């Protein structure tokens, strides 16, 4: 597994390299989501581009907040960008919106996009946390966790392989898992 | 037994808060009590396991098309994006209409499109027009198909994007386009009908051209030459018409040439093929369109819709001045270039430059020469190629001055008249001069660009020399793109091998071979690939044994490298190094699960459920039995067999020593005072101390005879997971939880070498074994076993395994590797990379090796100056020193061709002798040369004659058979540095700083030719009548007795041995270039801008060039310019040579000579190689040999299988193969 860099605090997204990483991660999620929603690649790219632009605009408005944490920030700016874009797409309401606009302008779509983006941010955090915990964990304990949880082997197989009891493997899974979840919680509180 | 556990007790147990006694009891209870066990499992359930497992998987790469889109959004923070979602109807047939002025590959200086207004989602309403659909869209506008009601005709209506009408630059460009088209009334240019404005949005109405574009029709397939010329003539005349009216198009390309027809384009290619003689203008009327980037030459006050430095256009068709943003140079010649690019694509099916990215393409446009069309499509007439290449010249002044001149030359070609432009030969000559003029700069520039674009893997120093050859050769006349592709792919496969992934690298070579087998002209590549496969497969381990039954444990004795394996069938086997096995019958061998043997192999200890047994396995005698010893989790016998180290958690100790008392046949247990943090250990070769690694990072030495005596040698910041302590135990090899291998001074002696750490595996547990001089084997959580050279820190070989490795052993000589994984035991023989090393013992001032023989000579200064001859034989070296007197000095020495004798030029005061010595130090001849300070001499190729030079002014010819020396004066040359004796022994080429001369040694020696220019080198033809020579300006000239001096590019050599092949090195050291003179043409074979070339041995047979570099010796195939086999590594090598009748290669430094075996390539087919390798590696291990050996991968090493997007219902899926 290639370790993922930690997600930057929102304030640092003004740095171009980190903005690029943000686009690679969350832009990709938006592209894939909008394609799954039925947009063509061209349309999905336009949608993603507009959303990213609006996210930047929203970000600038709230960047000064020192208490800003990534996950709520992402939800907020995505929501704000979504609302503005949909407003632009629907226009003055005099003309009939196209099917694509009708598809996008729905609460379901809004909620779904926010959900996948939030899932992605948690996923990225998990990727960043794994190597940290791995370095801080006893090697035998990590191996038991690695083989059973990350590689998907059954605890009894792992126990036979490591010449230990399967209860010891279960305990190792619990201990390492607890550390991981603990770390994830700390990150969420911190960032 | 305990009563049932409370939740708190279970939690304490889970978190290790229970004392050992209680823990043991609790675990025993859990084994028995289902209810407690269920509660334990309930408390330890980890519901987030799946989420963490997904997070640990490699994330699949973003598909290129998506990544390309994403990259557009990264230019934070001043980029905005088009969001005209669903605002207009979709383009017809999913294509971009060319009238929508820029497509994806266009480089347009204005990509910024503000957010749309609020009127999206509707078609515009334009009075007088009925909008029928969208033809295409670009960054600035959208093109609709519409019906003009007043004329009842179909039109194309181009309208600026909503929201952009307020942008003055957009508006300016929009108006420019309309104005440009309105000035033009030409049958081959799209007409404009009307310009208008509706609700503030501008539009213009264009002629509607039904059909497709020229790009659609070429679609990778060449169009026959004659219709291509006819079409281009029409386009050129149309552009000349535009140029006369002050309009430069700037974006001419096949996509902007509409072919007006009636939807017959599906059969277009067939029509062209059928009637390949003429272009049918009635059916396919070409019309140039999209003047969106047009430059109005007469508008001097242009506000700069394109300012200096801006790059607009489409890279593949963009002239160099356009690519560099030199807008002041843009004029009609810019369009002439684009017309040439269109002709090129029609003739070859591809544009002249096409990089992986637009930037790559721009780089090529700027720096590289296009491949001549005839190299891609043989049928292209020479004159048409000449016309095409003239259009594509870098300098605008070297192109046709006008599009009309181009059209006229095309007309001459069509009518069969001589064209006006210069012939191809002249162009080739110019290319050679260009090469000489621009020299290395051009090649280096192209190289940099090529490497940046092509290779994603690391660019290590030893990759540099050969990689660069691919690009360097691409602009030479004699090599096709297919060769370049093969060369690059072969280089990538070699790079895989160099990284240790030999299995995959060789698999790629076999795949290449199977492709080459389909070619009729692939003989040279077949030989090259066969040589590579053969050389690399020599570095593959050879499987000699694979256990039929699953093994429980194994150990290897240090003396004979015998492997002892205990199997699940209660059998004990001894596996000999050759793979033969025998069953060992020992009393009470029942269910042994652990095994250890002493260094000598006589003591064997096993632990089973019935306790410990200690045998003298040679005599089959059970020495000691300890039935109660059952809870041992690890066992390791001391090398001398006197003591066993076991791991058993008792009394707060983790490690125990069991000492055997021979007399009483008993064991005495002693605690080693080590806590549970001990994670790995290794015995010292003397058996008196143990190296112990801990999970807290400590590494300590504990003396076995005084268990309290200990010394911490190192403390790492990560847990220690593996240790090896190879003799002489000065340093220990340590693996950490971070996947790194470190070398730690262990205090066992003086550490002589400092090795840098190796990043061996992903973070996680790594186990180790060491053996030989510097071989290490490691296995990590990635299930890959890697074999390392400790001194060089490079991976020699890696073996992916299906299951985690439980144990690995490496024999003391480093040649045998045993692996236990998932119950399987396998024994491998590892190859030796160096076949033989000969240390000189002293530093040699000069070394000469007998060509093709086994002798070599050293000029040494200590203990006194002398020449030493070494003669190799199977068991060693016979040394003999020449008996020189103290007042004698050796000026030069060379081995005599066709003989084993060494010629030595000996100076004594002001008189010199040429002495001949045989290999054993016996004198074979002695010829007095006369007065003068002689500096060097040279033998003729047959060895019968030698010429010696004295002070640069006197030349002596020595007839070695008749033992006669005869001298002449050469007063014009001082300090002669170059002596080349012709095969007849009569002709001689001399060169000094003052110039060069050719002499003929007949009855009266006479000078045949003289030049004031000094030479770098020269090569005589076999009949001694012709000579090729090259001077310091890299110019190559030919001299012959019949013609005198003739320039190379005017007339090719007449003798076949010179005209077919000649090698030359033109510059040693960094920036070396290898040239070939082939049929009168100079071709660049390879260019090495960074690496230092020390010497070259030209081939005396075949095409094998032996080269010595700063880091080792490389063999280069002269036919393909590809490297053959691995680098023969030797630091600071001076020179290399063939020896032992071309069966070996010798490379030497001042202090050492290394010998590598070489065998001529075996010519086999790809399928034969595949089965050969399967035999070598073991078919059971190569479970799917075909997939493993020929699986395709990209250059970055990733599987080529396209990665699919996750289905809509799944945001992320785990694929098993990713684990």
JSON list of N, CA, C and O in Angstrom, two decimals, chain A residues 40 42 46 51 70 79 85 93 99 102 110 115 128-129 136 141 144 161-162 165 187:
[
{"chain": "A", "resi": 40, "resn": "UNK", "atom": "N", "xyz": [-22.19, 12.79, -19.62]},
{"chain": "A", "resi": 40, "resn": "UNK", "atom": "CA", "xyz": [-21.09, 12.36, -20.48]},
{"chain": "A", "resi": 40, "resn": "UNK", "atom": "C", "xyz": [-19.80, 12.88, -19.86]},
{"chain": "A", "resi": 40, "resn": "UNK", "atom": "O", "xyz": [-19.81, 13.73, -18.95]},
{"chain": "A", "resi": 42, "resn": "UNK", "atom": "N", "xyz": [-17.66, 14.86, -21.12]},
{"chain": "A", "resi": 42, "resn": "UNK", "atom": "CA", "xyz": [-17.54, 16.31, -21.33]},
{"chain": "A", "resi": 42, "resn": "UNK", "atom": "C", "xyz": [-18.38, 17.07, -20.31]},
{"chain": "A", "resi": 42, "resn": "UNK", "atom": "O", "xyz": [-17.92, 18.04, -19.70]},
{"chain": "A", "resi": 46, "resn": "UNK", "atom": "N", "xyz": [-17.21, 19.52, -17.26]},
{"chain": "A", "resi": 46, "resn": "UNK", "atom": "CA", "xyz": [-17.72, 20.87, -17.06]},
{"chain": "A", "resi": 46, "resn": "UNK", "atom": "C", "xyz": [-18.30, 21.05, -15.66]},
{"chain": "A", "resi": 46, "resn": "UNK", "atom": "O", "xyz": [-18.04, 22.04, -14.98]},
{"chain": "A", "resi": 51, "resn": "UNK", "atom": "N", "xyz": [-17.79, 23.20, -10.26]},
{"chain": "A", "resi": 51, "resn": "UNK", "atom": "CA", "xyz": [-17.87, 22.97, -8.82]},
{"chain": "A", "resi": 51, "resn": "UNK", "atom": "C", "xyz": [-16.57, 23.36, -8.14]},
{"chain": "A", "resi": 51, "resn": "UNK", "atom": "O", "xyz": [-16.56, 24.00, -7.08]},
{"chain": "A", "resi": 70, "resn": "UNK", "atom": "N", "xyz": [-11.48, 20.13, 8.33]},
{"chain": "A", "resi": 70, "resn": "UNK", "atom": "CA", "xyz": [-11.60, 19.76, 6.93]},
{"chain": "A", "resi": 70, "resn": "UNK", "atom": "C", "xyz": [-12.97, 19.19, 6.57]},
{"chain": "A", "resi": 70, "resn": "UNK", "atom": "O", "xyz": [-13.59, 19.62, 5.59]},
{"chain": "A", "resi": 79, "resn": "UNK", "atom": "N", "xyz": [-21.75, 22.17, -0.49]},
{"chain": "A", "resi": 79, "resn": "UNK", "atom": "CA", "xyz": [-23.16, 22.55, -0.47]},
{"chain": "A", "resi": 79, "resn": "UNK", "atom": "C", "xyz": [-23.35, 23.94, -1.09]},
{"chain": "A", "resi": 79, "resn": "UNK", "atom": "O", "xyz": [-24.22, 24.14, -1.96]},
{"chain": "A", "resi": 85, "resn": "UNK", "atom": "N", "xyz": [-24.31, 26.69, -8.37]},
{"chain": "A", "resi": 85, "resn": "UNK", "atom": "CA", "xyz": [-24.27, 26.14, -9.72]},
{"chain": "A", "resi": 85, "resn": "UNK", "atom": "C", "xyz": [-25.67, 25.79, -10.19]},
{"chain": "A", "resi": 85, "resn": "UNK", "atom": "O", "xyz": [-26.05, 26.06, -11.34]},
{"chain": "A", "resi": 93, "resn": "UNK", "atom": "N", "xyz": [-35.96, 30.32, -14.80]},
{"chain": "A", "resi": 93, "resn": "UNK", "atom": "CA", "xyz": [-37.10, 29.44, -14.66]},
{"chain": "A", "resi": 93, "resn": "UNK", "atom": "C", "xyz": [-38.13, 29.60, -15.75]},
{"chain": "A", "resi": 93, "resn": "UNK", "atom": "O", "xyz": [-39.13, 28.90, -15.76]},
{"chain": "A", "resi": 99, "resn": "UNK", "atom": "N", "xyz": [-33.05, 17.70, -19.44]},
{"chain": "A", "resi": 99, "resn": "UNK", "atom": "CA", "xyz": [-33.07, 16.52, -18.55]},
{"chain": "A", "resi": 99, "resn": "UNK", "atom": "C", "xyz": [-31.85, 16.48, -17.63]},
{"chain": "A", "resi": 99, "resn": "UNK", "atom": "O", "xyz": [-31.97, 16.06, -16.48]},
{"chain": "A", "resi": 102, "resn": "UNK", "atom": "N", "xyz": [-32.41, 18.79, -14.84]},
{"chain": "A", "resi": 102, "resn": "UNK", "atom": "CA", "xyz": [-33.43, 18.22, -13.95]},
{"chain": "A", "resi": 102, "resn": "UNK", "atom": "C", "xyz": [-32.82, 17.14, -13.05]},
{"chain": "A", "resi": 102, "resn": "UNK", "atom": "O", "xyz": [-33.15, 17.01, -11.89]},
{"chain": "A", "resi": 110, "resn": "UNK", "atom": "N", "xyz": [-27.83, 16.09, -4.55]},
{"chain": "A", "resi": 110, "resn": "UNK", "atom": "CA", "xyz": [-27.05, 16.92, -3.64]},
{"chain": "A", "resi": 110, "resn": "UNK", "atom": "C", "xyz": [-26.53, 16.09, -2.47]},
{"chain": "A", "resi": 110, "resn": "UNK", "atom": "O", "xyz": [-25.33, 16.09, -2.15]},
{"chain": "A", "resi": 115, "resn": "UNK", "atom": "N", "xyz": [-22.26, 12.98, 0.29]},
{"chain": "A", "resi": 115, "resn": "UNK", "atom": "CA", "xyz": [-21.91, 11.72, 0.96]},
{"chain": "A", "resi": 115, "resn": "UNK", "atom": "C", "xyz": [-20.63, 11.11, 0.37]},
{"chain": "A", "resi": 115, "resn": "UNK", "atom": "O", "xyz": [-19.72, 10.72, 1.11]},
{"chain": "A", "resi": 128, "resn": "UNK", "atom": "N", "xyz": [-3.90, 7.58, 5.39]},
{"chain": "A", "resi": 128, "resn": "UNK", "atom": "CA", "xyz": [-2.78, 8.29, 6.00]},
{"chain": "A", "resi": 128, "resn": "UNK", "atom": "C", "xyz": [-2.46, 7.76, 7.38]},
{"chain": "A", "resi": 128, "resn": "UNK", "atom": "O", "xyz": [-1.31, 7.77, 7.81]},
{"chain": "A", "resi": 129, "resn": "UNK", "atom": "N", "xyz": [-3.47, 7.26, 8.06]},
{"chain": "A", "resi": 129, "resn": "UNK", "atom": "CA", "xyz": [-3.26, 6.80, 9.43]},
{"chain": "A", "resi": 129, "resn": "UNK", "atom": "C", "xyz": [-2.55, 5.45, 9.47]},
{"chain": "A", "resi": 129, "resn": "UNK", "atom": "O", "xyz": [-1.72, 5.19, 10.33]},
{"chain": "A", "resi": 136, "resn": "UNK", "atom": "N", "xyz": [4.09, 2.35, 14.90]},
{"chain": "A", "resi": 136, "resn": "UNK", "atom": "CA", "xyz": [4.04, 2.45, 16.35]},
{"chain": "A", "resi": 136, "resn": "UNK", "atom": "C", "xyz": [3.61, 1.13, 17.00]},
{"chain": "A", "resi": 136, "resn": "UNK", "atom": "O", "xyz": [3.44, 1.07, 18.21]},
{"chain": "A", "resi": 141, "resn": "UNK", "atom": "N", "xyz": [2.15, -8.11, 16.54]},
{"chain": "A", "resi": 141, "resn": "UNK", "atom": "CA", "xyz": [0.76, -7.68, 16.63]},
{"chain": "A", "resi": 141, "resn": "UNK", "atom": "C", "xyz": [0.29, -7.13, 15.29]},
{"chain": "A", "resi": 141, "resn": "UNK", "atom": "O", "xyz": [-0.80, -7.42, 14.81]},
{"chain": "A", "resi": 144, "resn": "UNK", "atom": "N", "xyz": [-0.29, -9.89, 12.74]},
{"chain": "A", "resi": 144, "resn": "UNK", "atom": "CA", "xyz": [-1.57, -10.59, 12.95]},
{"chain": "A", "resi": 144, "resn": "UNK", "atom": "C", "xyz": [-2.72, -9.74, 12.38]},
{"chain": "A", "resi": 144, "resn": "UNK", "atom": "O", "xyz": [-3.60, -10.24, 11.68]},
{"chain": "A", "resi": 161, "resn": "UNK", "atom": "N", "xyz": [-0.24, -19.86, 10.93]},
{"chain": "A", "resi": 161, "resn": "UNK", "atom": "CA", "xyz": [0.93, -19.34, 10.23]},
{"chain": "A", "resi": 161, "resn": "UNK", "atom": "C", "xyz": [1.94, -18.74, 11.22]},
{"chain": "A", "resi": 161, "resn": "UNK", "atom": "O", "xyz": [3.14, -18.89, 11.08]},
{"chain": "A", "resi": 162, "resn": "UNK", "atom": "N", "xyz": [1.39, -18.08, 12.23]},
{"chain": "A", "resi": 162, "resn": "UNK", "atom": "CA", "xyz": [2.27, -17.40, 13.19]},
{"chain": "A", "resi": 162, "resn": "UNK", "atom": "C", "xyz": [2.55, -18.25, 14.42]},
{"chain": "A", "resi": 162, "resn": "UNK", "atom": "O", "xyz": [3.19, -17.79, 15.37]},
{"chain": "A", "resi": 165, "resn": "UNK", "atom": "N", "xyz": [-2.15, -18.71, 19.07]},
{"chain": "A", "resi": 165, "resn": "UNK", "atom": "CA", "xyz": [-3.55, -19.11, 19.18]},
{"chain": "A", "resi": 165, "resn": "UNK", "atom": "C", "xyz": [-4.43, -18.12, 18.42]},
{"chain": "A", "resi": 165, "resn": "UNK", "atom": "O", "xyz": [-4.05, -16.95, 18.24]},
{"chain": "A", "resi": 187, "resn": "UNK", "atom": "N", "xyz": [-7.98, 12.63, 14.63]},
{"chain": "A", "resi": 187, "resn": "UNK", "atom": "CA", "xyz": [-7.80, 13.43, 13.41]},
{"chain": "A", "resi": 187, "resn": "UNK", "atom": "C", "xyz": [-9.06, 14.23, 13.11]},
{"chain": "A", "resi": 187, "resn": "UNK", "atom": "O", "xyz": [-8.99, 15.38, 12.72]}
]
